[in-house]
N, CA, C and O atoms as CSV, one atom per row, in Angstrom:
chain,resi,resn,atom,element,x,y,z
A,1,MET,N,N,9.294,-1.299,-8.035
A,1,MET,CA,C,9.467,-0.850,-6.739
A,1,MET,C,C,8.354,-1.275,-5.796
A,1,MET,O,O,7.157,-1.270,-6.083
A,2,ILE,N,N,8.888,-1.643,-4.640
A,2,ILE,CA,C,7.991,-2.186,-3.557
A,2,ILE,C,C,7.691,-0.741,-2.581
A,2,ILE,O,O,8.529,0.051,-2.149
A,3,ILE,N,N,6.457,-0.725,-2.442
A,3,ILE,CA,C,6.291,0.419,-1.489
A,3,ILE,C,C,5.284,-0.151,-0.413
A,3,ILE,O,O,4.450,-0.934,-0.869
A,4,ILE,N,N,5.239,0.047,0.601
A,4,ILE,CA,C,4.392,-0.156,1.807
A,4,ILE,C,C,3.603,1.028,2.063
A,4,ILE,O,O,4.160,2.124,2.121
A,5,ILE,N,N,2.108,0.881,2.252
A,5,ILE,CA,C,1.345,1.883,2.344
A,5,ILE,C,C,0.207,1.353,3.626
A,5,ILE,O,O,-0.671,0.498,3.515
A,6,SER,N,N,0.555,2.153,4.811
A,6,SER,CA,C,-0.441,2.052,5.897
A,6,SER,C,C,-1.247,3.136,6.132
A,6,SER,O,O,-0.903,4.290,5.873
A,7,TYR,N,N,-2.561,2.749,6.725
A,7,TYR,CA,C,-3.495,3.832,6.763
A,7,TYR,C,C,-3.942,3.771,8.171
A,7,TYR,O,O,-3.837,2.717,8.798
A,8,ASP,N,N,-4.477,4.928,8.747
A,8,ASP,CA,C,-5.230,5.114,10.011
A,8,ASP,C,C,-6.403,6.035,9.657
A,8,ASP,O,O,-6.305,7.261,9.613
A,9,ILE,N,N,-7.456,5.379,9.422
A,9,ILE,CA,C,-8.637,6.308,8.981
A,9,ILE,C,C,-9.771,5.891,9.561
A,9,ILE,O,O,-10.218,4.763,9.355
A,10,ILE,N,N,-10.364,6.793,10.370
A,10,ILE,CA,C,-11.703,6.792,11.271
A,10,ILE,C,C,-13.081,6.458,10.458
A,10,ILE,O,O,-13.946,5.727,10.940
A,11,SER,N,N,-13.172,6.956,9.416
A,11,SER,CA,C,-14.689,6.524,8.862
A,11,SER,C,C,-14.488,5.500,7.814
A,11,SER,O,O,-13.687,5.498,6.880
A,12,SER,N,N,-15.415,4.594,8.173
A,12,SER,CA,C,-15.543,3.331,7.371
A,12,SER,C,C,-15.645,3.308,6.100
A,12,SER,O,O,-15.050,2.574,5.311
A,13,ASN,N,N,-16.607,4.332,5.840
A,13,ASN,CA,C,-16.833,4.708,4.403
A,13,ASN,C,C,-15.450,5.139,3.720
A,13,ASN,O,O,-15.208,4.733,2.584
A,14,LYS,N,N,-14.717,5.797,4.268
A,14,LYS,CA,C,-13.605,6.440,3.516
A,14,LYS,C,C,-12.558,5.171,3.533
A,14,LYS,O,O,-11.908,4.829,2.545
A,15,ARG,N,N,-12.506,4.572,4.730
A,15,ARG,CA,C,-11.532,3.318,4.817
A,15,ARG,C,C,-11.791,2.438,3.769
A,15,ARG,O,O,-10.788,1.901,3.299
A,16,ASN,N,N,-13.045,2.095,3.193
A,16,ASN,CA,C,-13.249,1.012,2.412
A,16,ASN,C,C,-12.927,1.420,1.157
A,16,ASN,O,O,-12.574,0.633,0.278
A,17,ARG,N,N,-13.041,2.807,0.984
A,17,ARG,CA,C,-12.820,3.239,-0.459
A,17,ARG,C,C,-11.241,3.324,-0.658
A,17,ARG,O,O,-10.785,3.288,-1.801
A,18,ILE,N,N,-10.518,3.423,0.304
A,18,ILE,CA,C,-9.097,3.400,0.255
A,18,ILE,C,C,-8.760,1.871,0.083
A,18,ILE,O,O,-7.966,1.592,-0.815
A,19,ILE,N,N,-9.285,0.843,0.853
A,19,ILE,CA,C,-9.042,-0.385,0.556
A,19,ILE,C,C,-9.265,-0.924,-0.724
A,19,ILE,O,O,-8.617,-1.865,-1.182
A,20,ARG,N,N,-10.225,-0.305,-1.338
A,20,ARG,CA,C,-10.725,-0.802,-2.887
A,20,ARG,C,C,-9.412,-0.274,-3.697
A,20,ARG,O,O,-8.611,-1.059,-4.204
A,21,VAL,N,N,-9.316,0.755,-3.744
A,21,VAL,CA,C,-8.156,1.388,-4.355
A,21,VAL,C,C,-6.415,0.516,-4.354
A,21,VAL,O,O,-5.630,0.206,-5.250
A,22,LEU,N,N,-6.413,0.391,-2.993
A,22,LEU,CA,C,-4.970,-0.597,-2.679
A,22,LEU,C,C,-5.100,-1.799,-3.196
A,22,LEU,O,O,-4.125,-2.324,-3.735
A,23,ARG,N,N,-6.363,-2.469,-3.123
A,23,ARG,CA,C,-6.594,-3.896,-3.402
A,23,ARG,C,C,-6.070,-4.069,-5.117
A,23,ARG,O,O,-5.510,-5.051,-5.604
A,24,GLU,N,N,-6.424,-2.889,-5.755
A,24,GLU,CA,C,-5.943,-2.853,-7.063
A,24,GLU,C,C,-4.259,-2.972,-7.552
A,24,GLU,O,O,-3.856,-3.101,-8.708
A,25,TYR,N,N,-3.522,-2.894,-6.433
A,25,TYR,CA,C,-2.172,-2.399,-6.736
A,25,TYR,C,C,-1.437,-3.492,-5.886
A,25,TYR,O,O,-0.327,-3.781,-6.332
A,26,GLY,N,N,-1.785,-4.086,-4.878
A,26,GLY,CA,C,-1.072,-4.855,-3.982
A,26,GLY,C,C,-1.771,-5.708,-3.101
A,26,GLY,O,O,-2.986,-5.896,-3.177
A,27,ASN,N,N,-0.844,-6.351,-2.065
A,27,ASN,CA,C,-1.648,-7.556,-1.202
A,27,ASN,C,C,-1.769,-6.867,0.427
A,27,ASN,O,O,-0.822,-6.297,0.969
A,28,ARG,N,N,-2.720,-6.997,0.869
A,28,ARG,CA,C,-2.910,-6.570,2.167
A,28,ARG,C,C,-2.339,-7.795,2.932
A,28,ARG,O,O,-2.575,-8.989,2.749
A,29,VAL,N,N,-1.436,-7.126,3.937
A,29,VAL,CA,C,-0.326,-8.024,4.522
A,29,VAL,C,C,-0.886,-7.871,6.130
A,29,VAL,O,O,-0.645,-8.790,6.913
A,30,GLN,N,N,-1.490,-6.912,6.494
A,30,GLN,CA,C,-2.012,-6.622,7.940
A,30,GLN,C,C,-3.395,-5.779,7.564
A,30,GLN,O,O,-3.741,-5.438,6.433
A,31,LYS,N,N,-4.160,-5.512,8.935
A,31,LYS,CA,C,-5.517,-4.947,8.653
A,31,LYS,C,C,-5.343,-3.577,7.881
A,31,LYS,O,O,-5.999,-3.316,6.872
A,32,SER,N,N,-4.491,-2.801,8.383
A,32,SER,CA,C,-4.073,-1.466,7.499
A,32,SER,C,C,-2.788,-1.353,6.945
A,32,SER,O,O,-2.200,-0.272,6.923
A,33,VAL,N,N,-2.307,-2.394,6.495
A,33,VAL,CA,C,-0.901,-2.203,5.700
A,33,VAL,C,C,-1.161,-3.147,4.406
A,33,VAL,O,O,-1.781,-4.210,4.386
A,34,PHE,N,N,-0.517,-2.470,3.322
A,34,PHE,CA,C,-0.436,-3.127,1.968
A,34,PHE,C,C,0.981,-3.049,1.550
A,34,PHE,O,O,1.673,-2.056,1.779
A,35,GLU,N,N,1.463,-4.243,0.852
A,35,GLU,CA,C,2.693,-4.197,0.128
A,35,GLU,C,C,2.329,-4.103,-1.361
A,35,GLU,O,O,1.485,-4.877,-1.812
A,36,CYS,N,N,2.997,-3.085,-2.238
A,36,CYS,CA,C,2.514,-2.931,-3.295
A,36,CYS,C,C,4.060,-3.217,-4.535
A,36,CYS,O,O,5.080,-2.550,-4.363
A,37,ASP,N,N,4.003,-3.883,-5.269
A,37,ASP,CA,C,4.946,-4.016,-6.322
A,37,ASP,C,C,4.610,-3.004,-7.618
A,37,ASP,O,O,4.072,-3.522,-8.597
A,38,VAL,N,N,4.836,-1.954,-7.638
A,38,VAL,CA,C,4.352,-1.193,-8.625
A,38,VAL,C,C,5.240,-0.385,-9.711
A,38,VAL,O,O,6.438,-0.567,-9.491
A,39,SER,N,N,5.043,0.283,-10.595
A,39,SER,CA,C,6.135,1.185,-11.500
A,39,SER,C,C,5.736,2.634,-10.921
A,39,SER,O,O,4.715,2.918,-10.294
A,40,GLU,N,N,6.624,3.339,-11.228
A,40,GLU,CA,C,6.645,5.032,-10.843
A,40,GLU,C,C,5.179,5.519,-11.246
A,40,GLU,O,O,4.524,6.257,-10.511
A,41,LYS,N,N,4.756,5.082,-12.378
A,41,LYS,CA,C,3.506,5.748,-12.774
A,41,LYS,C,C,2.259,5.203,-11.875
A,41,LYS,O,O,1.408,5.982,-11.447
A,42,ASP,N,N,2.219,3.754,-11.617
A,42,ASP,CA,C,1.220,3.199,-10.474
A,42,ASP,C,C,1.339,4.173,-9.519
A,42,ASP,O,O,0.452,5.009,-9.344
A,43,ARG,N,N,2.615,4.132,-8.723
A,43,ARG,CA,C,2.923,5.073,-7.516
A,43,ARG,C,C,2.140,6.589,-7.487
A,43,ARG,O,O,1.403,7.093,-6.639
A,44,LEU,N,N,2.491,6.937,-8.412
A,44,LEU,CA,C,1.797,8.362,-8.538
A,44,LEU,C,C,0.375,8.396,-8.520
A,44,LEU,O,O,-0.309,9.264,-7.977
A,45,ASP,N,N,-0.135,7.139,-9.309
A,45,ASP,CA,C,-1.695,7.070,-9.625
A,45,ASP,C,C,-2.103,6.922,-8.183
A,45,ASP,O,O,-2.966,7.703,-7.784
A,46,ILE,N,N,-1.616,6.044,-7.347
A,46,ILE,CA,C,-2.194,5.225,-6.117
A,46,ILE,C,C,-2.241,6.862,-5.335
A,46,ILE,O,O,-3.313,7.349,-4.976
A,47,PHE,N,N,-0.971,7.545,-5.162
A,47,PHE,CA,C,-0.892,8.869,-4.407
A,47,PHE,C,C,-2.081,9.748,-4.744
A,47,PHE,O,O,-2.837,10.246,-3.909
A,48,SER,N,N,-2.171,9.898,-6.211
A,48,SER,CA,C,-3.237,10.682,-6.651
A,48,SER,C,C,-4.748,10.192,-6.078
A,48,SER,O,O,-5.480,10.926,-5.415
A,49,ARG,N,N,-5.028,8.972,-6.421
A,49,ARG,CA,C,-6.424,8.587,-5.836
A,49,ARG,C,C,-6.637,8.596,-4.418
A,49,ARG,O,O,-7.710,8.924,-3.911
A,50,LEU,N,N,-5.609,8.232,-3.765
A,50,LEU,CA,C,-5.829,8.361,-2.129
A,50,LEU,C,C,-6.125,9.677,-1.719
A,50,LEU,O,O,-6.986,10.052,-0.923
A,51,SER,N,N,-5.093,10.498,-2.526
A,51,SER,CA,C,-5.251,12.021,-2.150
A,51,SER,C,C,-6.678,12.642,-2.393
A,51,SER,O,O,-7.211,13.378,-1.563
A,52,GLN,N,N,-7.241,12.304,-3.559
A,52,GLN,CA,C,-8.679,12.767,-3.859
A,52,GLN,C,C,-9.848,12.321,-2.790
A,52,GLN,O,O,-10.848,12.965,-2.475
A,53,ILE,N,N,-9.419,11.017,-2.323
A,53,ILE,CA,C,-10.264,10.626,-1.131
A,53,ILE,C,C,-10.256,11.314,-0.042
A,53,ILE,O,O,-11.230,11.712,0.597
A,54,MET,N,N,-8.811,11.499,0.239
A,54,MET,CA,C,-8.802,12.469,1.499
A,54,MET,C,C,-9.230,13.868,1.504
A,54,MET,O,O,-9.452,14.416,2.584
A,55,GLU,N,N,-9.352,14.430,0.518
A,55,GLU,CA,C,-9.147,15.872,-0.020
A,55,GLU,C,C,-10.488,16.274,0.851
A,55,GLU,O,O,-11.377,15.433,0.989
A,56,GLY,N,N,-10.595,17.472,1.384
A,56,GLY,CA,C,-11.361,18.017,1.987
A,56,GLY,C,C,-11.909,17.510,3.316
A,56,GLY,O,O,-12.966,17.906,3.808
A,57,ASP,N,N,-11.038,16.530,3.895
A,57,ASP,CA,C,-11.157,15.800,5.100
A,57,ASP,C,C,-11.248,16.714,6.414
A,57,ASP,O,O,-10.403,17.590,6.600
A,58,GLU,N,N,-12.117,16.528,7.170
A,58,GLU,CA,C,-12.150,17.387,8.146
A,58,GLU,C,C,-11.609,16.722,9.672
A,58,GLU,O,O,-11.532,17.247,10.783
A,59,GLU,N,N,-11.311,15.481,9.243
A,59,GLU,CA,C,-10.576,14.960,10.287
A,59,GLU,C,C,-9.263,14.973,10.413
A,59,GLU,O,O,-8.722,14.257,9.571
A,60,ASP,N,N,-8.525,15.515,11.146
A,60,ASP,CA,C,-7.198,15.813,10.988
A,60,ASP,C,C,-6.438,14.575,11.816
A,60,ASP,O,O,-5.243,14.578,12.112
A,61,LYS,N,N,-7.467,13.440,12.147
A,61,LYS,CA,C,-6.569,12.249,12.886
A,61,LYS,C,C,-6.290,11.335,11.799
A,61,LYS,O,O,-5.401,10.514,12.026
A,62,ASP,N,N,-6.934,11.292,10.511
A,62,ASP,CA,C,-6.827,10.541,9.414
A,62,ASP,C,C,-5.171,10.411,8.803
A,62,ASP,O,O,-4.572,11.475,8.641
A,63,SER,N,N,-4.697,9.552,8.583
A,63,SER,CA,C,-3.372,9.583,7.863
A,63,SER,C,C,-3.076,8.270,6.578
A,63,SER,O,O,-3.620,7.167,6.632
A,64,ILE,N,N,-2.358,8.590,5.760
A,64,ILE,CA,C,-1.757,7.410,5.017
A,64,ILE,C,C,-0.457,7.656,4.917
A,64,ILE,O,O,-0.095,8.832,4.957
A,65,ARG,N,N,0.408,6.720,4.783
A,65,ARG,CA,C,1.714,6.811,4.776
A,65,ARG,C,C,2.319,5.853,3.726
A,65,ARG,O,O,1.971,4.677,3.619
A,66,PHE,N,N,3.330,6.505,2.898
A,66,PHE,CA,C,3.946,5.492,1.789
A,66,PHE,C,C,5.562,5.393,2.247
A,66,PHE,O,O,6.236,6.361,2.599
A,67,TYR,N,N,6.010,4.056,2.164
A,67,TYR,CA,C,7.283,4.048,2.331
A,67,TYR,C,C,8.024,3.098,1.195
A,67,TYR,O,O,7.696,1.949,0.899
A,68,LYS,N,N,8.831,3.676,0.778
A,68,LYS,CA,C,9.591,2.967,-0.570
A,68,LYS,C,C,10.457,1.983,-0.034
A,68,LYS,O,O,11.321,2.436,0.716
A,69,VAL,N,N,10.458,0.745,-0.218
A,69,VAL,CA,C,11.592,-0.159,0.254
A,69,VAL,C,C,12.503,-0.504,-0.967
A,69,VAL,O,O,11.943,-0.765,-2.032
A,70,CYS,N,N,13.973,-0.528,-0.886
A,70,CYS,CA,C,14.925,-0.669,-1.656
A,70,CYS,C,C,14.975,-2.285,-1.776
A,70,CYS,O,O,14.523,-3.091,-0.962
A,71,GLU,N,N,15.523,-2.507,-2.785
A,71,GLU,CA,C,15.655,-4.178,-3.066
A,71,GLU,C,C,16.561,-4.874,-2.196
A,71,GLU,O,O,16.429,-6.078,-1.978
A,72,LYS,N,N,17.589,-4.094,-1.624
A,72,LYS,CA,C,18.589,-4.701,-0.522
A,72,LYS,C,C,17.830,-4.687,1.114
A,72,LYS,O,O,18.089,-5.497,2.005
A,73,CYS,N,N,16.958,-3.674,1.195
A,73,CYS,CA,C,16.369,-4.040,2.500
A,73,CYS,C,C,15.205,-5.038,2.191
A,73,CYS,O,O,14.959,-5.857,3.077
A,74,LEU,N,N,14.457,-5.072,1.047
A,74,LEU,CA,C,13.328,-5.961,0.719
A,74,LEU,C,C,14.076,-7.486,0.975
A,74,LEU,O,O,13.514,-8.457,1.481
A,75,SER,N,N,15.302,-7.441,0.555
A,75,SER,CA,C,16.244,-8.982,0.713
A,75,SER,C,C,16.183,-9.354,2.083
A,75,SER,O,O,16.099,-10.552,2.351
A,76,GLN,N,N,16.211,-8.531,2.961
A,76,GLN,CA,C,16.549,-8.580,4.044
A,76,GLN,C,C,15.341,-8.490,5.289
A,76,GLN,O,O,15.564,-8.522,6.499
A,77,THR,N,N,14.055,-8.374,4.642
A,77,THR,CA,C,12.816,-8.579,5.360
A,77,THR,C,C,12.551,-9.876,5.928
A,77,THR,O,O,12.546,-10.889,5.229
A,78,LYS,N,N,12.312,-9.889,7.279
A,78,LYS,CA,C,11.815,-10.963,8.282
A,78,LYS,C,C,10.279,-11.048,8.784
A,78,LYS,O,O,9.595,-10.070,9.087
A,79,ILE,N,N,9.966,-12.070,8.806
A,79,ILE,CA,C,8.527,-12.060,9.366
A,79,ILE,C,C,8.249,-12.752,10.676
A,79,ILE,O,O,8.587,-13.936,10.687
A,80,ILE,N,N,7.739,-12.308,11.725
A,80,ILE,CA,C,7.801,-13.325,13.061
A,80,ILE,C,C,6.138,-13.756,12.912
A,80,ILE,O,O,5.218,-12.954,12.750
A,81,GLY,N,N,6.047,-14.886,12.989
A,81,GLY,CA,C,4.330,-15.320,13.536
A,81,GLY,C,C,4.018,-15.560,11.911
A,81,GLY,O,O,4.927,-15.832,11.126
A,82,THR,N,N,2.626,-15.426,11.502
A,82,THR,CA,C,1.835,-15.600,10.089
A,82,THR,C,C,2.331,-14.499,9.301
A,82,THR,O,O,2.686,-13.356,9.586
A,83,GLY,N,N,2.238,-15.328,7.959
A,83,GLY,CA,C,2.363,-14.542,6.757
A,83,GLY,C,C,3.719,-14.807,6.003
A,83,GLY,O,O,4.620,-15.469,6.518
A,84,ARG,N,N,3.797,-14.296,4.859
A,84,ARG,CA,C,5.271,-14.613,4.105
A,84,ARG,C,C,5.279,-13.641,3.132
A,84,ARG,O,O,4.328,-12.947,2.770
A,85,ILE,N,N,6.423,-13.636,2.727
A,85,ILE,CA,C,7.063,-12.548,1.940
A,85,ILE,C,C,6.610,-13.001,0.410
A,85,ILE,O,O,6.856,-14.123,-0.034
A,86,GLU,N,N,5.950,-12.026,-0.292
A,86,GLU,CA,C,5.600,-12.388,-1.705
A,86,GLU,C,C,6.923,-12.441,-2.608
A,86,GLU,O,O,7.795,-11.590,-2.780
A,87,GLU,N,N,6.774,-13.712,-3.117
A,87,GLU,CA,C,7.947,-13.811,-4.443
A,87,GLU,C,C,7.901,-12.904,-5.400
A,87,GLU,O,O,6.784,-12.807,-5.907
A,88,ARG,N,N,8.848,-12.086,-5.903
A,88,ARG,CA,C,8.783,-11.457,-7.130
A,88,ARG,C,C,9.401,-12.244,-8.393
A,88,ARG,O,O,10.597,-12.481,-8.561
A,89,PRO,N,N,8.593,-12.513,-9.040
A,89,PRO,CA,C,9.031,-13.393,-10.356
A,89,PRO,C,C,10.129,-12.487,-11.311
A,89,PRO,O,O,9.994,-11.294,-11.585
A,90,ASP,N,N,11.150,-13.297,-11.704
A,90,ASP,CA,C,12.037,-12.780,-12.642
A,90,ASP,C,C,11.446,-12.097,-14.018
A,90,ASP,O,O,11.970,-11.178,-14.647
A,91,TYR,N,N,10.354,-12.708,-14.287
A,91,TYR,CA,C,9.623,-12.453,-15.567
A,91,TYR,C,C,8.311,-12.703,-15.429
A,91,TYR,O,O,7.902,-13.503,-14.587
A,92,LEU,N,N,7.483,-12.013,-16.282
A,92,LEU,CA,C,6.044,-12.038,-16.288
A,92,LEU,C,C,5.460,-12.370,-17.608
A,92,LEU,O,O,5.613,-11.504,-18.469
A,93,ILE,N,N,4.740,-13.584,-17.990
A,93,ILE,CA,C,4.285,-13.906,-19.306
A,93,ILE,C,C,2.780,-13.307,-19.336
A,93,ILE,O,O,1.956,-13.560,-18.458
A,94,ILE,N,N,2.543,-12.534,-20.386
A,94,ILE,CA,C,1.258,-11.969,-20.544
A,94,ILE,C,C,0.595,-12.892,-21.691
A,94,ILE,O,O,-0.552,-12.668,-22.078
């Protein structure tokens, strides 16, 4: 499944921890936006790990948003400007 994760985090330290987690799962497509092609298990892992980073947060202005993108919607994605849509392979050789 494709999920879009965006964040707005004030603390540089916390933001860098979030970025490190997200880089394990997806591609950074804008400064505070990642596209991730993940399994349901990975999606839950990401949510759990980011929740732990946000836990006990005194800043009520920080946020992380998750958007699930269906296959039909993904096929209709358009980009204006720089960037490209990552191609999803039909198969993966391991």
